[in-house]
PDB file of C-alpha atoms and ligand atoms in Angstrom:
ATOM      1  CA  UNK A   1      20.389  16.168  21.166  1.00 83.00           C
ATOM      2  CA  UNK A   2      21.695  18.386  18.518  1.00 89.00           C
ATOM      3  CA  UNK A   3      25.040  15.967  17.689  1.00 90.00           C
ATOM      4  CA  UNK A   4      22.650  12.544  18.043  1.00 89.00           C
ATOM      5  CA  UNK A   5      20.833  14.564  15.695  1.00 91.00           C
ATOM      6  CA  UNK A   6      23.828  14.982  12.883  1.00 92.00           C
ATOM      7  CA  UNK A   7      25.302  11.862  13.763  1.00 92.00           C
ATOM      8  CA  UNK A   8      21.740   9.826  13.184  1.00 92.00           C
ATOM      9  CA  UNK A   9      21.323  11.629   9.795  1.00 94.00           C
ATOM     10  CA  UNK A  10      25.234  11.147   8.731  1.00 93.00           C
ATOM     11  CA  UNK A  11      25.251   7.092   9.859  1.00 92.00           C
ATOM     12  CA  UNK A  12      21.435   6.715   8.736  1.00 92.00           C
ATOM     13  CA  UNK A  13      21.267   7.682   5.323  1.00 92.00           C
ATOM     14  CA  UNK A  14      23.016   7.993   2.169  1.00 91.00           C
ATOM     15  CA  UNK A  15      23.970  11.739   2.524  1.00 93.00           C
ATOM     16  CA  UNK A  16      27.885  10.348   2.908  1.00 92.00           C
ATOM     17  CA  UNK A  17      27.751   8.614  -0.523  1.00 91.00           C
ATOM     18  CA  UNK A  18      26.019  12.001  -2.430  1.00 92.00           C
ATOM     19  CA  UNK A  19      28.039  14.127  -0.071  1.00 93.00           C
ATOM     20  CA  UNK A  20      31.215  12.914   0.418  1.00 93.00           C
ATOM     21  CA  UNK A  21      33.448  15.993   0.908  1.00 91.00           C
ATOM     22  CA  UNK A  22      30.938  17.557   3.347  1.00 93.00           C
ATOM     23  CA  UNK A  23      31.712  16.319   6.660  1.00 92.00           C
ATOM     24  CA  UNK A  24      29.675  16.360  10.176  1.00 92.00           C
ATOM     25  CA  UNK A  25      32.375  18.971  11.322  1.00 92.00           C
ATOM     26  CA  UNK A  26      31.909  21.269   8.583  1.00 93.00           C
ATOM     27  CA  UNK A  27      28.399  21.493   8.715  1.00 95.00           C
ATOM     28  CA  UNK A  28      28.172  21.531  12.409  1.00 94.00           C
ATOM     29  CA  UNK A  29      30.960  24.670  12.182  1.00 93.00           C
ATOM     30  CA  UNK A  30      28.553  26.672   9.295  1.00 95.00           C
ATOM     31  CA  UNK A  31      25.933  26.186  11.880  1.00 95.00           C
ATOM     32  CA  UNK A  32      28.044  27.513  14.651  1.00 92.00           C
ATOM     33  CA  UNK A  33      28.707  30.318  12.560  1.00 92.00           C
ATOM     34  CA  UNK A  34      25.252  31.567  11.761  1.00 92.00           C
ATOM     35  CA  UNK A  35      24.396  31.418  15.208  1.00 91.00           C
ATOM     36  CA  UNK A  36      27.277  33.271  16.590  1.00 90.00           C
ATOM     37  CA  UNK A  37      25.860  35.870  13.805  1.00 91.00           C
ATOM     38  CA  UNK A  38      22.523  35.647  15.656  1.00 89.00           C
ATOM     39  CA  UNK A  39      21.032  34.290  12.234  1.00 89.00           C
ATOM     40  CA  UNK A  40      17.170  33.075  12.567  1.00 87.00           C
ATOM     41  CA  UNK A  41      17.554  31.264   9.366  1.00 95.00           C
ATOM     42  CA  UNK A  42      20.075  29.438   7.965  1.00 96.00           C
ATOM     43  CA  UNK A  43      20.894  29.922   4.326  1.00 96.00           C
ATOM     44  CA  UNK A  44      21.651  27.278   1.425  1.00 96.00           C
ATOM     45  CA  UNK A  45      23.068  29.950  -0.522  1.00 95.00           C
ATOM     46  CA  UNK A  46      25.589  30.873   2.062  1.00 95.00           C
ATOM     47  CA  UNK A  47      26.430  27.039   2.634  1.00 96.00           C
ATOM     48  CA  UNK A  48      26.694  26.580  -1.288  1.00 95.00           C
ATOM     49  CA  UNK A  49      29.331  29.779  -1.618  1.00 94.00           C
ATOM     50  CA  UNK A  50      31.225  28.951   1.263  1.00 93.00           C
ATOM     51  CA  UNK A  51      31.456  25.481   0.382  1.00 93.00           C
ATOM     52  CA  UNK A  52      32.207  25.748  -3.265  1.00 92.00           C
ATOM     53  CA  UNK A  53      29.214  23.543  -3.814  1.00 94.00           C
ATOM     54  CA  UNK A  54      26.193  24.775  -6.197  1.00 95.00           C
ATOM     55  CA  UNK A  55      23.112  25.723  -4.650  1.00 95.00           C
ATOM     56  CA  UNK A  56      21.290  23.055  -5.519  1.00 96.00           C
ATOM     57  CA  UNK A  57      23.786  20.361  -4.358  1.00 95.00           C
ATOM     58  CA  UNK A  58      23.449  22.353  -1.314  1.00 96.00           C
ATOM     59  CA  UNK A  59      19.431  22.652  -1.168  1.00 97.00           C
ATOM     60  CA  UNK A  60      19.361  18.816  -1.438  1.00 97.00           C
ATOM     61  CA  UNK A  61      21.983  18.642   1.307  1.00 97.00           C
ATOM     62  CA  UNK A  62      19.809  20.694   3.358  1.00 98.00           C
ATOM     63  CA  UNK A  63      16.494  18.193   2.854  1.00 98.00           C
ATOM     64  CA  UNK A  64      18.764  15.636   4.797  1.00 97.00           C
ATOM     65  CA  UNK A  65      18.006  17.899   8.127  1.00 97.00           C
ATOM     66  CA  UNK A  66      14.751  19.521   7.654  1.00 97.00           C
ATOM     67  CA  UNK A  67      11.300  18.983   9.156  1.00 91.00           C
ATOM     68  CA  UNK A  68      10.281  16.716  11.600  1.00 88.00           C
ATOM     69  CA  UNK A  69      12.108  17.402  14.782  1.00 88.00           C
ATOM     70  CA  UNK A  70      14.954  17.144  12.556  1.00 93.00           C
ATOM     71  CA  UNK A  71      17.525  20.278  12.519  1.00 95.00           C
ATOM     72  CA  UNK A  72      15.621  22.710  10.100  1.00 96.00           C
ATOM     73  CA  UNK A  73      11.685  24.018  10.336  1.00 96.00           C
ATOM     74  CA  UNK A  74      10.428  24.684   6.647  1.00 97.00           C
ATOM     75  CA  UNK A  75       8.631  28.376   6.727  1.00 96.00           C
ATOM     76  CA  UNK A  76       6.801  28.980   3.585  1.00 96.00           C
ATOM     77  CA  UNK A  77       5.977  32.048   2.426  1.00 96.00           C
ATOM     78  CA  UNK A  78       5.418  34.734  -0.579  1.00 95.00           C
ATOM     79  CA  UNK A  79       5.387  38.171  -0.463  1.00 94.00           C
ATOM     80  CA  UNK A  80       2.413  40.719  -0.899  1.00 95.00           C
ATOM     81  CA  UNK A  81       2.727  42.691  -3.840  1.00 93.00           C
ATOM     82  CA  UNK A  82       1.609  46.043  -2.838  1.00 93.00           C
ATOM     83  CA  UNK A  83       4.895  48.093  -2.180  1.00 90.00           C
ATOM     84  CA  UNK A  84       2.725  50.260   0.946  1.00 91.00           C
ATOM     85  CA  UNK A  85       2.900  46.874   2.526  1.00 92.00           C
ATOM     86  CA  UNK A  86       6.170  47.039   5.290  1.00 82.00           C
ATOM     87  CA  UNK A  87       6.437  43.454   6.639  1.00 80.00           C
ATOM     88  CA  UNK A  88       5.024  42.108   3.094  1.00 87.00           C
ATOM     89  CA  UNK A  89       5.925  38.222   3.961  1.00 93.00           C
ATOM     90  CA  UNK A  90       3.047  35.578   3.758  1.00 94.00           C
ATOM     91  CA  UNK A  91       3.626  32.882   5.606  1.00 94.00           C
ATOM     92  CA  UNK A  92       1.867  29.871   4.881  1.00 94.00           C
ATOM     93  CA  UNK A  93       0.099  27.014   7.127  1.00 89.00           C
ATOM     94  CA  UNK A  94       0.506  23.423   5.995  1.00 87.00           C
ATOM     95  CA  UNK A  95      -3.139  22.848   7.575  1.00 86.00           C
ATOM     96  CA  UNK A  96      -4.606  26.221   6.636  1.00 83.00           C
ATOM     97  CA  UNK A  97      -3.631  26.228   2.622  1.00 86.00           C
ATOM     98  CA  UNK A  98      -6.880  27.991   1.889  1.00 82.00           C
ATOM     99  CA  UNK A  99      -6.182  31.351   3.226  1.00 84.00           C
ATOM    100  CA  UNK A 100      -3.660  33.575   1.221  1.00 92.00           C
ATOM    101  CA  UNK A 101      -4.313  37.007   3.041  1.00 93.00           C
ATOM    102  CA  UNK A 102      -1.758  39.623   3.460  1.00 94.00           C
ATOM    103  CA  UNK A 103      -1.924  40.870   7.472  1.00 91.00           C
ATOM    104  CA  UNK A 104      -1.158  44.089   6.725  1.00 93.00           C
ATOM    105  CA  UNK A 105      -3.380  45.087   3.829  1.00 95.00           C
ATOM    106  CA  UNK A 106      -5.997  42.199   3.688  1.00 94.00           C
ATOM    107  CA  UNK A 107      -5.202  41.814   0.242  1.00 95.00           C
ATOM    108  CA  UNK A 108      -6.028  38.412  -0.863  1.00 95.00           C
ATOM    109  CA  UNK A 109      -4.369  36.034  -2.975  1.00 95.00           C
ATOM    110  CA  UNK A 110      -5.500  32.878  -5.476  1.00 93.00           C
ATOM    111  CA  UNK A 111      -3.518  29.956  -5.528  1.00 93.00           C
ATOM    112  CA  UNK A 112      -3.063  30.121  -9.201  1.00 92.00           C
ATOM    113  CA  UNK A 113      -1.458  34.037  -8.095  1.00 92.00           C
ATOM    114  CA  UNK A 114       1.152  33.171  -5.982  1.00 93.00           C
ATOM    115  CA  UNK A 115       1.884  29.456  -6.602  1.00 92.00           C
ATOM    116  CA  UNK A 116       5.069  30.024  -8.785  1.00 93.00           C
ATOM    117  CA  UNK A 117       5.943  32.900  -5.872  1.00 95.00           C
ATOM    118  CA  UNK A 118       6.421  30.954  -2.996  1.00 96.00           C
ATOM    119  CA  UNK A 119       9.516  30.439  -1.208  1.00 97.00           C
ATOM    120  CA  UNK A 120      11.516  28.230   1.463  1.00 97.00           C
ATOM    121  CA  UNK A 121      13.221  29.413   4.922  1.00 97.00           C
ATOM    122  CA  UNK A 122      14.979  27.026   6.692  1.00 97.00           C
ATOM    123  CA  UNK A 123      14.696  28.119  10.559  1.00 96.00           C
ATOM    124  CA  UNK A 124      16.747  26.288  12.898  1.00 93.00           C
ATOM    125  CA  UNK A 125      14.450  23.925  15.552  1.00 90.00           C
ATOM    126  CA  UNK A 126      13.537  26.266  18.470  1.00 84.00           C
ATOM    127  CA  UNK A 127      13.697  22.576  20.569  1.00 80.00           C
ATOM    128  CA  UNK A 128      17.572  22.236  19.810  1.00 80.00           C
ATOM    129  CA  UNK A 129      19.598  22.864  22.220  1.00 77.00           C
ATOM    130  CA  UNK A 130      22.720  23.911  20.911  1.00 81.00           C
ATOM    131  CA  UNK A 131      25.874  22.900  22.985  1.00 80.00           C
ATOM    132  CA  UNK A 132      28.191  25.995  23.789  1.00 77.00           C
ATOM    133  CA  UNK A 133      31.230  23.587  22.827  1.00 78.00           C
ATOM    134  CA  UNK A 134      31.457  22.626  19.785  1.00 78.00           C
ATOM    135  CA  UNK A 135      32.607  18.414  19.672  1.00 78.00           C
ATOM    136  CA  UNK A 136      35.232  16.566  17.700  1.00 75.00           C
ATOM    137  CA  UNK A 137      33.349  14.062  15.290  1.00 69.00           C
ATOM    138  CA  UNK A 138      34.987  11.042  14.474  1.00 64.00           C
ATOM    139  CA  UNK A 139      33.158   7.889  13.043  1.00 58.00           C
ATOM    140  CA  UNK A 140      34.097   4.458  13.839  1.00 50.00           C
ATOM    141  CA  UNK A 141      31.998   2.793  10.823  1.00 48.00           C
ATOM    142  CA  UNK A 142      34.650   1.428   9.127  1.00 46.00           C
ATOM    143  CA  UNK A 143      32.226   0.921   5.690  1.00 49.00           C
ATOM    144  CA  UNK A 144      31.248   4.086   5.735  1.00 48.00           C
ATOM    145  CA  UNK A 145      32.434   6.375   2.573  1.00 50.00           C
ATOM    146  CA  UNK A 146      33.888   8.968   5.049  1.00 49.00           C
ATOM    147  CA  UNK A 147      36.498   6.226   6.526  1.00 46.00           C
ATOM    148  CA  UNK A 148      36.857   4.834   3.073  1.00 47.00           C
ATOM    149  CA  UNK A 149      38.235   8.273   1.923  1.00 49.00           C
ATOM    150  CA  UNK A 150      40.224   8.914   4.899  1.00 49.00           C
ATOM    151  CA  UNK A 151      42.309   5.926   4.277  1.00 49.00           C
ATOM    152  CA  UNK A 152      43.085   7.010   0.712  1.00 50.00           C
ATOM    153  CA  UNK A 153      45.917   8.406  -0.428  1.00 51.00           C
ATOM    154  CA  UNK A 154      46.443  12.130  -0.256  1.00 49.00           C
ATOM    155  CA  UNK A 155      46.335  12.915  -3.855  1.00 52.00           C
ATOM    156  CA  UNK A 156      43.129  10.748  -4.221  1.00 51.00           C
ATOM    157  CA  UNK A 157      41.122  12.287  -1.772  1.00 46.00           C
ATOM    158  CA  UNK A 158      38.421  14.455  -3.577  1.00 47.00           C
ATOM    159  CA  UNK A 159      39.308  17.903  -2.742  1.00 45.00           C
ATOM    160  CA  UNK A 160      37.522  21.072  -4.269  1.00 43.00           C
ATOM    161  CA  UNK A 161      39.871  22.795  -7.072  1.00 43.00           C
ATOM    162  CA  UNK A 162      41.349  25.626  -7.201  1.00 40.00           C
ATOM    163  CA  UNK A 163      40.308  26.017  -3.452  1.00 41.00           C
ATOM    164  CA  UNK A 164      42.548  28.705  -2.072  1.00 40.00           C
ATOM    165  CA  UNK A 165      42.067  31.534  -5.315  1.00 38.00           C
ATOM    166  CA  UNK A 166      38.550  31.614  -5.525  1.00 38.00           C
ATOM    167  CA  UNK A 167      37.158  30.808  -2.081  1.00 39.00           C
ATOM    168  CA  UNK A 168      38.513  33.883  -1.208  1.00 38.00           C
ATOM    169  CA  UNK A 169      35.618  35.722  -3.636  1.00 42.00           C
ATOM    170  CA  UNK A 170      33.180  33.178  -2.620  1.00 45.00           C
ATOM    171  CA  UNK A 171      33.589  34.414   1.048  1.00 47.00           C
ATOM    172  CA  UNK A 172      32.915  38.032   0.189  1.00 48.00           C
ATOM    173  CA  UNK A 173      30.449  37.199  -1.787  1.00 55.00           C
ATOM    174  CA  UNK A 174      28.535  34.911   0.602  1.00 56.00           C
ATOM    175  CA  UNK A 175      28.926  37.630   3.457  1.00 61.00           C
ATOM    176  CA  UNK A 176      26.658  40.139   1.489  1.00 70.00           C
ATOM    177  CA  UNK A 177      23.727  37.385   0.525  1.00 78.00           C
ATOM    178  CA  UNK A 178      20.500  38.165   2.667  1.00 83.00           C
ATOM    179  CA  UNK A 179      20.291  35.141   4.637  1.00 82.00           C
ATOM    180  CA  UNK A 180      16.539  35.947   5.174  1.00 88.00           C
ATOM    181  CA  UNK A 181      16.164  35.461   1.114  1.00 91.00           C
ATOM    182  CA  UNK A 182      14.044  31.875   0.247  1.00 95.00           C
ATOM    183  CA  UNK A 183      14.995  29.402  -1.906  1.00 96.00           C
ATOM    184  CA  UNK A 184      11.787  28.912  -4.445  1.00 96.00           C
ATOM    185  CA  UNK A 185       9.496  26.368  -3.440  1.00 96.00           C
ATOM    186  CA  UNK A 186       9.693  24.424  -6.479  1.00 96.00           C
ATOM    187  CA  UNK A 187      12.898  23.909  -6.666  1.00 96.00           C
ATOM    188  CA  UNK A 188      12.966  22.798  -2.865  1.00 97.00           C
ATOM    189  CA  UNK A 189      10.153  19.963  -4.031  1.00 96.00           C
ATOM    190  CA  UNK A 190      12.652  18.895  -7.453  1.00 96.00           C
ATOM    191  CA  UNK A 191      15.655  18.209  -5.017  1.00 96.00           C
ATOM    192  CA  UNK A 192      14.000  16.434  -1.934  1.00 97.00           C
ATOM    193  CA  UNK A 193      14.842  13.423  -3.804  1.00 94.00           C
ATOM    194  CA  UNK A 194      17.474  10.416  -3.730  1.00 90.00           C
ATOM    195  CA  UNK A 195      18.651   8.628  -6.131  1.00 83.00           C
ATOM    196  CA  UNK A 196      16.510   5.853  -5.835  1.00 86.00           C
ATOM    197  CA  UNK A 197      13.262   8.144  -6.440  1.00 89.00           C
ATOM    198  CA  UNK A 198      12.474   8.344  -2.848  1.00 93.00           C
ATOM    199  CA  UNK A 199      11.932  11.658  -0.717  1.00 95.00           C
ATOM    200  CA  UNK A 200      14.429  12.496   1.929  1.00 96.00           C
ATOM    201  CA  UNK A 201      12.664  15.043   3.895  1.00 97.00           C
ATOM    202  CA  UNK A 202       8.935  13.639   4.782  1.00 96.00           C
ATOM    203  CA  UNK A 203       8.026  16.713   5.967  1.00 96.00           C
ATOM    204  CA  UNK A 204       8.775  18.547   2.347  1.00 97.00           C
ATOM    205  CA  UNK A 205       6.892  15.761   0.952  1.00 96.00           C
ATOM    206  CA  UNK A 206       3.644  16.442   2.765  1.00 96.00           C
ATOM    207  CA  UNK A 207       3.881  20.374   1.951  1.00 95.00           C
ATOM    208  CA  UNK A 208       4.340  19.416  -2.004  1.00 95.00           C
ATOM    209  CA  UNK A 209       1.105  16.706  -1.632  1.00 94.00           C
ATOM    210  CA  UNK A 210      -0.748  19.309  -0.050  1.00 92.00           C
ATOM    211  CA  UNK A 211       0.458  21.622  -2.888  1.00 92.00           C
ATOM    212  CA  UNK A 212      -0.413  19.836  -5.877  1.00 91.00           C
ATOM    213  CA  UNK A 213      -3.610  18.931  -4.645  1.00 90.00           C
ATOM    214  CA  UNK A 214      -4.562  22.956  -4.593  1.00 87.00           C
ATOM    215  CA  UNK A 215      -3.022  22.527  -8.199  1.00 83.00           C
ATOM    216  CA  UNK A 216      -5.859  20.222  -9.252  1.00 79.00           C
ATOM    217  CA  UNK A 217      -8.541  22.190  -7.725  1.00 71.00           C
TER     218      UNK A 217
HETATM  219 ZN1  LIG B 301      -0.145  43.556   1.856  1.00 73.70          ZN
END
């Protein structure tokens, strides 16, 4: 379920041509990781450092597997602003965007408040099973990108520079992010695009209809 999962997206779609240096493996491995690390959420910051990608490359990446059944469950939320307030996370209902009430205090919000506040968590499916073993990926399209680069010479391949240096820092760097810490909402909306102007994750796209039409209100 999990690999048909990664496989469908990586044969499906054109995340090979935008993506070409992240492979099946490598994502499936950062995965791994944050479970083993008993992570609820799994970070695009965290991918982006450890990857030596920028975090937007890597928020787009992550539209690819969110909503849907897909890998990732958007949460939505914004945080209550009075500091008594412990647990001061708001999360917010697709089908109840009306109510912006803070459980703890019953503080309540305006749209127009907390629109430019709200944030994106990407929880892994509750529904995937992930396999204790991890599995050797290897793709038989011969047209796709990831073959096309395989076959290239060494010194052509596109590796990250200066990888050995600096991904050293990255790691460090990337082990003290919060992985509980949202990516903002709009930018999530800006990147769930391809090139040709469609959305990649549906499920994104109904959250930023259903946003702009509490903009217009
Ligand atoms: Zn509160």
């Amino acid at each position: 379920m999990y690999y048909k999962k990664l496989m469908d997206i990586f044969t499906t779609t054109d995340i090979e041509d935008i993506f070409p240096k992240i492979s099946i493996n490598t994502f499936d491995n950062f995965i791994r990781a944050q479970v083993m690390k008993k992570q609820r959420y799994i970070s695009p910051y965290k991918f982006a450092y450890e990857h030596n990608i920028t975090v937007n490359e890597s928020v787009k990446f992550f539209m690819y597997f969110t909503g849907d059944d897909n890998l990732f469950e958007p949460i939505y939320y914004f945080e209550c602003s009075r500091p008594s307030c412990y647990d001061s996370r708001i999360y917010l209902d697709i089908n109840d965007l009306d109510r912006f009430i803070c459980d703890e205090c019953g503080k309540k919000y305006k749209f127009e408040t907390i629109q430019r506040y709200i944030k994106v968590l990407f929880k892994l499916s509750d529904s995937l099973d992930l396999p204790k073993e991890s599995k050797k990926i290897t793709k038989k399209d011969p047209n796709s990108t990831y073959e096309a680069l395989k076959e290239l010479p060494p010194h052509l391949k596109l590796e990250s520079p200066s990888h050995s240096a600096s991904q050293q820092s990255f790691t460090s760097e990337g082990d003290e992010l919060n992985p509980e810490e949202g990516v903002d909402l709009q930018l999530v909306m800006e990147l769930n695009t391809k090139n040709d102007g469609t959305s990649i994750s549906p499920a994104v796209e109904r959250f930023k209809e259903a946003f702009m039409s509490l903009e217009e209100k």
